[in-house]
Amino acid sequence: IPKNLIYNIISFLINVFVGLWLVPYLVNILGESAYGLIPLAMLFTEYISVIAVSINGSISRFLTIDIQKKNWTNANKTFNTAFFALLGLILVQLIILGYITIDLNTLLNIPNELLIDSYYLFAFTFLGYLISLVSSVFSTSMYAYNRLDLILKGNITRTIIRTITIIVLFITIEPSLIIVGISNLLGSIIIFLYSFYYWKTLTPNFKINYNFYDKSRLKGLLGMGGWLIVNQVGYLLFLKIDLFVINKYFGANSGGRYAAVLQWSSLIRTMSGILSGVLGPMILISYANGDIKSVIKYAKVGVKYLSIAVGLITGIICGFSFEILTLWLGTNFSDLALLLIIMLSHLTINLGVLPLLPINTAFNKVKIPGIVTFIMGLLNLILAIFFASYTDMGLLGIALAGLIVLSLKNGIFSPWYASKILKIKSSTFFTPLIGGIIIFICSILFTTLLKNIFIIDNWISLTFFGVLISLISIYFVWIFILNTEEKLFAKNLIKQKFNVTR
């Protein structure tokens, strides 16, 4: 865990720096309308990838159990069955993605001057995505051995290469959406080579051999993966439908403005996914070894620490929303401060429960969460269309739809269902969220107080007061919110971290 945490922190900091710098860079050079097409290209690949992502989620579960039990024959069968099934899916997806690329102007609202570049952006991004699908199968070896540090190294490398490629080609050739697509493709190729290398290194007993393909094992993977597909579709309806609705109802320019502000939510989600991902393999390994007490322990600690971290960060950003948007993107984006607040205000709870999700996978209880997520995702789409069509809320209505529906699903259902699976008190995973809510409220109060006393009109003062509020909040958490066991857990992690760095 300590080694994984170190690389989680490094990965998060790089993502923050690149994300916060790259967005205004691309918006200023390409324009708001062009920038809005970049996340849309990624959006289509995510919708197409639901089957592959779900199968990989199923692979991780079965492969971790096989490797922990040193059953290399079954492990080879699991890997090769998934690998060749995924190759078949890629061939099918080539047809779908080809159709989307050709018919792009019908599906999206694209300005005529950006149409040709958009074709190339989507084509290169789609190709890179297909390569990434193959990479994801090889990366399951790193996950099964809890080597998230290696996975994160690869992600860091891809982020840096993608960013450098964009900058260099923008300077040496000319800025265009085509170059963004090329950078996406290059990053995918690098991560494929990286994943394949560590697949051979960590699991030398694995071989790519069609003779290991097992139809009966495929049924097991799809049995679990089928409900993960339903869950993944629901997830995309939750978090990835807003850009499409905005593009269709409000146009490319509004889509670009919304996508730029959405970067803060995406960064916090990335951070939360990284931190909660540290516990995912530990929960699977504990389950594989029959240690249910450790499953509960990791889940409770994860929820409490993550909700506090998200509450602190979102509270500060919401409190300084006007100042952040003005300094970051310019005064023409400052009117979106309320939009940013709506996007972030619910994340303390809705991201705080992320450490509970591996419990569903470990116990193979993914049917009900899949159904609930899918239904709530459809409700989010309906609400977003309703707000866009029948109210004057504009972009605020789209964000509000996500706030309402996601809070019902993650804030209520997920903690309750995890406790039901583990057969423990229903309140077990609700209680750890209280600390995060308190910190979120306190952070907003602190920022409001400081804004009434001091003028905050530059990055230096903003950073200073942000750090000040963070230090005060961390001290408050340590003294009043964490119990003795949680403090000991944190101290042990710090000690182990220093041992790892030595």
Coordinates of C-alpha atoms in Angstrom, one line a residue:
I1 CA 0.0 0.0 0.0
P2 CA 2.7 2.6 0.9
K3 CA 4.5 2.2 -2.5
N4 CA 1.2 2.4 -4.3
L5 CA 0.3 5.5 -2.4
I6 CA 3.6 7.2 -3.3
Y7 CA 2.9 6.7 -7.0
N8 CA -0.7 7.6 -6.5
I9 CA 0.3 11.0 -5.1
I10 CA 2.9 11.5 -8.0
S11 CA 0.3 10.5 -10.6
F12 CA -2.3 12.8 -9.1
L13 CA 0.0 15.8 -8.9
I14 CA 1.1 15.3 -12.6
N15 CA -2.6 15.0 -13.6
V16 CA -3.4 18.1 -11.8
F17 CA -0.6 20.1 -13.3
V18 CA -1.2 18.8 -16.8
G19 CA -4.9 19.0 -16.6
L20 CA -5.1 22.5 -15.2
W21 CA -2.4 23.8 -17.6
L22 CA -3.5 22.0 -20.7
V23 CA -7.1 23.0 -20.7
P24 CA -6.6 26.8 -20.9
Y25 CA -3.7 26.1 -23.3
L26 CA -6.0 24.2 -25.7
V27 CA -9.0 26.5 -25.2
N28 CA -6.9 29.6 -26.0
I29 CA -5.2 28.1 -29.0
L30 CA -8.0 26.0 -30.5
G31 CA -11.0 27.9 -29.3
E32 CA -13.9 26.8 -27.1
S33 CA -15.8 25.0 -29.9
A34 CA -12.8 22.9 -31.0
Y35 CA -11.8 22.1 -27.4
G36 CA -15.3 20.8 -26.7
L37 CA -14.9 18.1 -29.4
I38 CA -11.9 16.5 -27.7
P39 CA -13.7 15.1 -24.7
L40 CA -16.5 14.0 -27.0
A41 CA -14.1 11.9 -29.0
M42 CA -13.2 10.2 -25.7
L43 CA -16.9 9.9 -24.8
F44 CA -17.7 7.7 -27.8
T45 CA -14.8 5.4 -27.1
E46 CA -16.0 5.0 -23.5
Y47 CA -19.5 4.0 -24.7
I48 CA -18.1 1.5 -27.1
S49 CA -15.8 0.1 -24.5
V50 CA -18.4 -0.9 -22.0
I51 CA -18.2 -4.6 -22.9
A52 CA -14.4 -4.7 -22.9
V53 CA -14.1 -2.8 -19.6
S54 CA -16.7 -5.1 -18.0
I55 CA -14.9 -8.2 -19.1
N56 CA -11.6 -6.8 -17.8
G57 CA -13.3 -6.2 -14.4
S58 CA -14.3 -9.8 -14.4
I59 CA -10.8 -10.9 -15.4
S60 CA -9.2 -9.0 -12.5
R61 CA -11.4 -10.8 -10.0
F62 CA -10.9 -14.4 -11.3
L63 CA -7.2 -13.8 -12.2
T64 CA -6.4 -12.5 -8.8
I65 CA -7.9 -15.5 -7.1
D66 CA -6.1 -17.9 -9.5
I67 CA -2.7 -16.2 -9.0
Q68 CA -3.1 -16.0 -5.2
K69 CA -3.8 -19.8 -5.2
K70 CA -0.8 -20.4 -7.6
N71 CA -3.1 -22.2 -10.0
W72 CA -1.3 -21.3 -13.2
T73 CA -3.3 -23.6 -15.5
N74 CA -6.6 -21.9 -14.6
A75 CA -4.9 -18.5 -14.7
N76 CA -3.7 -19.2 -18.3
K77 CA -7.2 -20.3 -19.2
T78 CA -8.7 -17.1 -17.7
F79 CA -6.2 -14.9 -19.5
N80 CA -6.3 -16.5 -22.9
T81 CA -10.1 -16.8 -22.9
A82 CA -10.4 -13.1 -22.2
F83 CA -7.6 -12.2 -24.6
F84 CA -9.1 -13.9 -27.7
A85 CA -12.6 -12.9 -26.8
L86 CA -11.5 -9.3 -26.7
L87 CA -9.8 -9.6 -30.1
G88 CA -13.1 -10.7 -31.5
L89 CA -14.8 -7.7 -29.8
I90 CA -12.2 -5.3 -31.3
L91 CA -13.1 -6.5 -34.8
V92 CA -16.8 -5.7 -34.2
Q93 CA -16.0 -2.4 -32.7
L94 CA -13.9 -1.4 -35.7
I95 CA -17.1 -1.5 -37.8
I96 CA -19.0 0.6 -35.2
L97 CA -16.2 3.2 -34.7
G98 CA -15.8 3.4 -38.5
Y99 CA -19.5 4.2 -38.9
I100 CA -19.3 6.9 -36.2
T101 CA -16.3 8.5 -37.8
I102 CA -17.9 8.6 -41.3
D103 CA -21.3 9.9 -40.0
L104 CA -19.8 12.3 -37.4
N105 CA -21.5 15.4 -38.7
T106 CA -24.9 13.8 -38.3
L107 CA -24.3 12.6 -34.7
L108 CA -22.8 15.8 -33.4
N109 CA -23.1 19.6 -33.8
I110 CA -19.7 20.4 -35.5
P111 CA -18.8 23.8 -37.1
N112 CA -18.0 23.4 -40.8
E113 CA -14.5 24.7 -40.4
L114 CA -13.7 22.0 -37.9
L115 CA -15.3 19.1 -39.7
I116 CA -12.2 17.7 -41.5
D117 CA -10.0 18.0 -38.4
S118 CA -12.7 16.3 -36.4
Y119 CA -12.7 13.3 -38.6
Y120 CA -8.9 12.8 -38.0
L121 CA -9.3 13.5 -34.2
F122 CA -11.9 10.8 -33.8
A123 CA -10.2 8.3 -36.1
F124 CA -6.8 8.6 -34.3
T125 CA -8.5 8.6 -30.9
F126 CA -10.6 5.5 -31.8
L127 CA -7.5 3.6 -33.0
G128 CA -5.6 4.5 -29.8
Y129 CA -8.6 3.3 -27.8
L130 CA -8.6 -0.1 -29.5
I131 CA -4.9 -0.5 -28.8
S132 CA -5.6 0.4 -25.2
L133 CA -8.1 -2.4 -24.9
V134 CA -5.4 -4.9 -25.7
S135 CA -3.1 -3.2 -23.2
S136 CA -5.8 -3.5 -20.5
V137 CA -5.7 -7.3 -20.7
F138 CA -2.0 -7.4 -20.2
S139 CA -2.1 -4.9 -17.3
T140 CA -4.3 -7.4 -15.2
S141 CA -1.1 -9.1 -14.1
M142 CA 0.1 -5.9 -12.4
Y143 CA -3.3 -5.5 -10.7
A144 CA -3.4 -9.1 -9.5
Y145 CA 0.0 -8.7 -7.8
N146 CA -1.2 -5.3 -6.3
R147 CA 1.5 -3.6 -8.4
L148 CA -0.5 -0.4 -8.9
D149 CA 2.7 1.5 -8.7
L150 CA 3.7 0.0 -12.1
I151 CA 0.2 0.7 -13.6
L152 CA 0.6 4.3 -12.4
K153 CA 4.1 4.6 -13.8
G154 CA 2.6 3.7 -17.2
N155 CA -0.2 6.2 -16.8
I156 CA 2.2 8.9 -15.8
T157 CA 4.4 8.1 -18.9
R158 CA 1.4 8.2 -21.2
T159 CA 0.3 11.6 -19.8
I160 CA 3.7 13.2 -20.2
I161 CA 4.2 11.8 -23.7
R162 CA 0.8 12.9 -24.8
T163 CA 1.4 16.5 -23.4
I164 CA 4.9 16.8 -24.9
T165 CA 3.7 15.6 -28.3
I166 CA 0.9 18.2 -28.4
I167 CA 3.2 21.0 -27.4
V168 CA 6.1 20.1 -29.8
L169 CA 3.8 19.5 -32.8
F170 CA 1.8 22.6 -32.1
I171 CA 5.0 24.6 -32.2
T172 CA 6.7 22.8 -35.1
I173 CA 3.7 22.3 -37.4
E174 CA 0.5 24.1 -36.4
P175 CA -2.2 23.8 -33.7
S176 CA -5.0 21.5 -34.8
L177 CA -7.4 18.8 -33.5
I178 CA -5.4 16.3 -35.7
I179 CA -2.4 16.7 -33.5
V180 CA -4.4 16.0 -30.4
G181 CA -5.6 12.8 -32.0
I182 CA -2.0 11.8 -32.9
S183 CA -0.9 12.4 -29.3
N184 CA -3.7 10.1 -28.1
L185 CA -2.6 7.4 -30.5
L186 CA 1.0 7.7 -29.5
G187 CA 0.2 7.5 -25.8
S188 CA -1.8 4.3 -26.4
I189 CA 1.1 2.6 -28.3
I190 CA 3.6 3.4 -25.5
I191 CA 1.3 2.0 -22.8
F192 CA 0.7 -1.1 -24.9
L193 CA 4.5 -1.8 -25.1
Y194 CA 4.8 -1.0 -21.4
S195 CA 2.0 -3.3 -20.3
F196 CA 3.2 -6.2 -22.4
Y197 CA 6.7 -5.9 -20.9
Y198 CA 5.5 -6.1 -17.3
W199 CA 3.0 -8.9 -18.2
K200 CA 6.0 -11.0 -19.3
T201 CA 8.1 -9.9 -16.3
L202 CA 5.5 -10.5 -13.5
T203 CA 3.8 -13.6 -15.0
P204 CA 6.4 -15.5 -17.0
N205 CA 4.1 -18.6 -16.6
F206 CA 1.5 -16.9 -18.9
K207 CA 1.5 -17.7 -22.6
I208 CA -0.6 -16.5 -25.4
N209 CA -2.0 -19.8 -26.7
Y210 CA -5.4 -20.4 -28.3
N211 CA -5.3 -24.0 -26.8
F212 CA -6.0 -22.4 -23.4
Y213 CA -9.2 -20.8 -24.7
D214 CA -12.0 -22.2 -22.7
K215 CA -15.7 -21.6 -23.7
S216 CA -16.9 -22.7 -20.3
R217 CA -14.6 -20.2 -18.6
L218 CA -15.9 -17.5 -21.0
K219 CA -19.4 -18.1 -19.7
G220 CA -18.2 -17.5 -16.2
L221 CA -16.5 -14.3 -17.3
L222 CA -19.5 -13.1 -19.2
G223 CA -21.9 -14.2 -16.4
M224 CA -20.2 -11.7 -14.1
G225 CA -19.2 -9.4 -16.9
G226 CA -22.7 -9.2 -18.3
W227 CA -23.9 -7.4 -15.2
L228 CA -20.8 -5.3 -15.1
I229 CA -21.7 -4.2 -18.7
V230 CA -25.1 -3.1 -17.4
N231 CA -23.4 -1.2 -14.6
Q232 CA -20.9 0.4 -16.9
V233 CA -23.6 1.6 -19.3
G234 CA -25.4 3.1 -16.3
Y235 CA -22.1 4.7 -15.2
L236 CA -21.6 6.3 -18.6
L237 CA -25.2 7.6 -18.5
F238 CA -24.4 9.2 -15.2
L239 CA -21.1 10.8 -15.9
K240 CA -20.6 11.0 -19.7
I241 CA -24.0 11.9 -21.2
D242 CA -23.9 15.6 -20.2
L243 CA -21.4 16.6 -22.9
F244 CA -23.5 14.9 -25.6
V245 CA -26.8 16.5 -24.4
I246 CA -25.1 20.0 -24.2
N247 CA -23.6 19.6 -27.7
K248 CA -27.0 18.7 -29.2
Y249 CA -29.1 21.2 -27.3
F250 CA -26.8 24.2 -26.7
G251 CA -24.1 23.8 -29.4
A252 CA -20.4 23.2 -29.7
N253 CA -19.4 26.5 -28.0
S254 CA -21.4 25.8 -24.8
G255 CA -20.0 22.3 -24.9
G256 CA -16.5 23.6 -24.9
R257 CA -17.2 26.0 -21.9
Y258 CA -18.9 23.2 -20.0
A259 CA -16.1 20.7 -20.8
A260 CA -13.4 23.2 -19.6
V261 CA -15.1 23.7 -16.2
L262 CA -15.7 19.9 -15.9
Q263 CA -12.0 19.4 -15.8
W264 CA -12.0 20.2 -12.0
S265 CA -14.6 17.4 -11.5
S266 CA -12.6 15.1 -13.7
L267 CA -9.4 15.7 -11.7
I268 CA -11.1 15.1 -8.4
R269 CA -12.6 11.9 -9.8
T270 CA -9.2 10.8 -11.0
M271 CA -7.7 11.5 -7.6
S272 CA -10.5 9.6 -5.9
G273 CA -10.2 6.7 -8.3
I274 CA -6.5 6.5 -7.7
L275 CA -6.8 6.6 -3.9
S276 CA -9.7 4.1 -3.8
G277 CA -7.9 2.0 -6.3
V278 CA -5.1 1.4 -3.8
L279 CA -7.5 -0.6 -1.7
G280 CA -9.2 -2.5 -4.6
P281 CA -6.5 -5.2 -4.9
M282 CA -6.2 -5.5 -1.1
I283 CA -9.9 -6.1 -0.8
L284 CA -9.8 -8.8 -3.5
I285 CA -6.7 -10.4 -2.0
S286 CA -8.3 -10.4 1.5
Y287 CA -11.4 -12.0 0.1
A288 CA -9.4 -14.6 -1.8
N289 CA -7.7 -15.5 1.5
G290 CA -11.0 -15.6 3.4
D291 CA -10.2 -12.6 5.5
I292 CA -13.5 -10.8 5.6
K293 CA -12.6 -8.7 8.7
S294 CA -9.8 -7.1 6.6
V295 CA -12.3 -6.5 3.8
I296 CA -14.5 -4.5 6.2
K297 CA -11.5 -2.7 7.8
Y298 CA -10.0 -1.6 4.4
A299 CA -13.5 -0.5 3.2
K300 CA -14.3 1.6 6.3
V301 CA -10.9 3.3 6.5
G302 CA -11.0 4.0 2.7
V303 CA -14.4 5.6 2.9
K304 CA -13.5 7.8 5.8
Y305 CA -10.1 9.0 4.5
L306 CA -11.4 9.5 0.9
S307 CA -14.5 11.4 1.9
I308 CA -12.4 13.7 4.1
A309 CA -9.8 14.3 1.3
V310 CA -12.6 15.0 -1.2
G311 CA -14.5 17.2 1.2
L312 CA -11.4 19.3 1.9
I313 CA -10.5 19.8 -1.8
T314 CA -14.1 20.4 -3.1
G315 CA -14.8 22.8 -0.2
I316 CA -11.8 25.0 -1.0
I317 CA -12.5 24.9 -4.8
C318 CA -16.2 25.7 -4.3
G319 CA -15.4 28.5 -1.9
F320 CA -12.9 30.1 -4.3
S321 CA -14.9 29.1 -7.5
F322 CA -15.2 32.6 -8.9
E323 CA -11.5 33.4 -8.2
I324 CA -10.3 30.1 -9.7
L325 CA -12.2 30.4 -12.9
T326 CA -11.2 34.0 -13.4
L327 CA -7.5 33.3 -12.8
W328 CA -7.5 30.0 -14.7
L329 CA -9.6 30.7 -17.9
G330 CA -10.2 34.4 -17.8
T331 CA -13.1 36.7 -16.8
N332 CA -15.3 35.3 -19.6
F333 CA -15.6 32.1 -17.6
S334 CA -16.2 33.6 -14.2
D335 CA -20.0 33.5 -14.8
L336 CA -19.7 29.7 -14.6
A337 CA -18.8 29.7 -10.9
L338 CA -22.2 28.4 -9.8
L339 CA -21.9 25.6 -12.4
L340 CA -18.5 24.6 -10.8
I341 CA -20.1 24.5 -7.4
I342 CA -23.0 22.3 -8.5
M343 CA -20.5 20.0 -10.2
L344 CA -18.4 19.6 -7.1
S345 CA -20.7 20.0 -4.1
H346 CA -21.9 16.4 -4.0
L347 CA -18.6 14.6 -4.6
T348 CA -17.7 14.3 -0.9
I349 CA -20.4 11.6 -0.6
N350 CA -20.5 10.3 -4.1
L351 CA -16.8 9.8 -4.4
G352 CA -16.3 8.9 -0.8
V353 CA -18.0 5.6 -1.3
L354 CA -15.7 4.4 -4.1
P355 CA -13.7 2.1 -1.8
L356 CA -16.9 0.0 -1.4
L357 CA -17.3 -0.9 -5.1
P358 CA -14.6 -3.6 -5.1
I359 CA -16.7 -5.4 -2.5
N360 CA -19.4 -6.1 -5.2
T361 CA -16.7 -7.5 -7.5
A362 CA -15.0 -9.6 -4.9
F363 CA -18.2 -11.3 -3.7
N364 CA -19.5 -11.5 -7.3
K365 CA -22.6 -9.5 -6.3
V366 CA -22.8 -7.2 -9.4
K367 CA -26.3 -8.0 -10.6
I368 CA -28.3 -5.6 -8.4
P369 CA -25.8 -2.8 -8.5
G370 CA -25.8 -3.1 -12.3
I371 CA -29.5 -2.8 -12.5
V372 CA -29.7 0.1 -10.1
T373 CA -26.9 2.0 -11.8
F374 CA -28.5 1.5 -15.3
I375 CA -31.9 2.6 -14.1
M376 CA -30.5 5.7 -12.3
G377 CA -28.4 6.4 -15.4
L378 CA -31.5 6.5 -17.6
L379 CA -33.1 8.8 -15.0
N380 CA -30.1 11.1 -15.3
L381 CA -30.5 11.2 -19.0
I382 CA -34.2 11.9 -18.8
L383 CA -33.7 14.7 -16.2
A384 CA -30.9 16.3 -18.3
I385 CA -33.1 16.4 -21.4
F386 CA -36.0 17.7 -19.3
F387 CA -34.0 20.5 -17.8
A388 CA -32.5 21.3 -21.3
S389 CA -35.9 21.3 -23.0
Y390 CA -38.4 22.7 -20.5
T391 CA -36.4 25.1 -18.2
D392 CA -34.2 28.1 -18.6
M393 CA -31.5 26.7 -16.4
G394 CA -29.1 26.0 -19.3
L395 CA -25.8 24.3 -18.3
L396 CA -26.8 24.4 -14.6
G397 CA -29.7 22.1 -15.3
I398 CA -27.5 19.4 -16.8
A399 CA -25.1 19.5 -13.8
L400 CA -28.1 19.5 -11.4
A401 CA -29.5 16.4 -13.0
G402 CA -26.2 14.6 -12.2
L403 CA -26.1 15.9 -8.7
I404 CA -29.7 14.6 -7.9
V405 CA -29.4 11.2 -9.4
L406 CA -25.9 10.3 -8.5
S407 CA -26.6 11.3 -4.8
L408 CA -29.5 8.8 -4.7
K409 CA -27.3 6.0 -6.1
N410 CA -24.0 6.5 -4.4
G411 CA -25.1 8.4 -1.3
I412 CA -27.8 6.0 -0.3
F413 CA -27.7 2.7 -2.3
S414 CA -24.0 1.9 -2.4
P415 CA -23.2 2.1 1.3
W416 CA -26.4 0.2 2.2
Y417 CA -25.7 -2.6 -0.4
A418 CA -22.1 -3.1 0.7
S419 CA -23.2 -3.6 4.3
K420 CA -25.8 -6.1 3.1
I421 CA -23.3 -8.1 1.2
L422 CA -21.0 -8.3 4.3
K423 CA -24.0 -8.9 6.6
I424 CA -23.1 -6.1 9.0
K425 CA -25.0 -3.0 10.3
S426 CA -26.6 -0.8 7.6
S427 CA -25.0 2.3 9.2
T428 CA -21.5 0.9 9.0
F429 CA -20.5 2.8 5.8
F430 CA -22.7 5.8 6.3
T431 CA -21.0 6.9 9.5
P432 CA -17.5 7.3 7.9
L433 CA -18.9 9.9 5.5
I434 CA -19.8 12.3 8.3
G435 CA -16.2 13.5 8.7
G436 CA -16.0 14.4 5.0
I437 CA -19.3 16.4 5.1
I438 CA -18.0 18.3 8.2
I439 CA -14.7 19.2 6.5
F440 CA -16.5 20.3 3.3
I441 CA -18.8 22.7 5.2
C442 CA -15.9 24.0 7.3
S443 CA -13.7 24.6 4.2
I444 CA -16.5 26.7 2.6
L445 CA -17.0 28.7 5.8
F446 CA -13.2 29.3 6.0
T447 CA -13.0 30.5 2.4
T448 CA -16.0 32.8 2.8
L449 CA -14.4 34.4 5.9
L450 CA -11.1 34.9 4.2
K451 CA -12.7 36.4 1.1
N452 CA -14.5 39.0 3.2
I453 CA -11.2 40.0 4.9
F454 CA -8.6 39.7 2.1
I455 CA -8.5 40.5 -1.6
I456 CA -7.6 37.3 -3.5
D457 CA -6.7 38.2 -7.1
N458 CA -3.6 36.2 -7.9
W459 CA -2.4 32.6 -7.8
I460 CA 0.0 33.3 -5.0
S461 CA -2.6 34.5 -2.5
L462 CA -5.1 31.8 -3.7
T463 CA -2.5 29.1 -3.1
F464 CA -1.4 30.5 0.2
F465 CA -5.0 30.6 1.6
G466 CA -5.8 27.2 0.1
V467 CA -2.7 25.7 1.9
L468 CA -3.6 27.5 5.1
I469 CA -7.2 26.1 5.1
S470 CA -5.8 22.7 4.3
L471 CA -3.4 22.7 7.3
I472 CA -6.1 23.9 9.7
S473 CA -8.5 21.3 8.4
I474 CA -5.9 18.5 8.6
Y475 CA -5.2 19.4 12.3
F476 CA -8.9 19.5 13.0
V477 CA -9.4 16.1 11.4
W478 CA -6.5 14.6 13.4
I479 CA -7.7 15.9 16.7
F480 CA -11.5 15.6 16.5
I481 CA -12.5 13.2 13.6
L482 CA -10.0 10.3 13.5
N483 CA -10.2 7.6 16.2
T484 CA -7.2 5.9 17.7
E485 CA -7.2 3.0 15.3
E486 CA -7.4 5.3 12.3
K487 CA -4.6 7.4 13.6
L488 CA -2.5 4.3 14.1
F489 CA -3.3 3.1 10.6
A490 CA -2.1 6.5 9.2
K491 CA 1.1 6.4 11.3
N492 CA 1.9 2.9 10.1
L493 CA 1.4 3.9 6.5
I494 CA 3.8 6.8 6.9
K495 CA 6.4 4.6 8.5
Q496 CA 6.1 2.0 5.7
K497 CA 6.3 4.8 3.1
F498 CA 9.7 5.9 4.4
N499 CA 10.9 2.3 4.5
V500 CA 9.8 2.0 0.8
T501 CA 11.6 5.2 -0.2
R502 CA 14.8 4.1 1.4

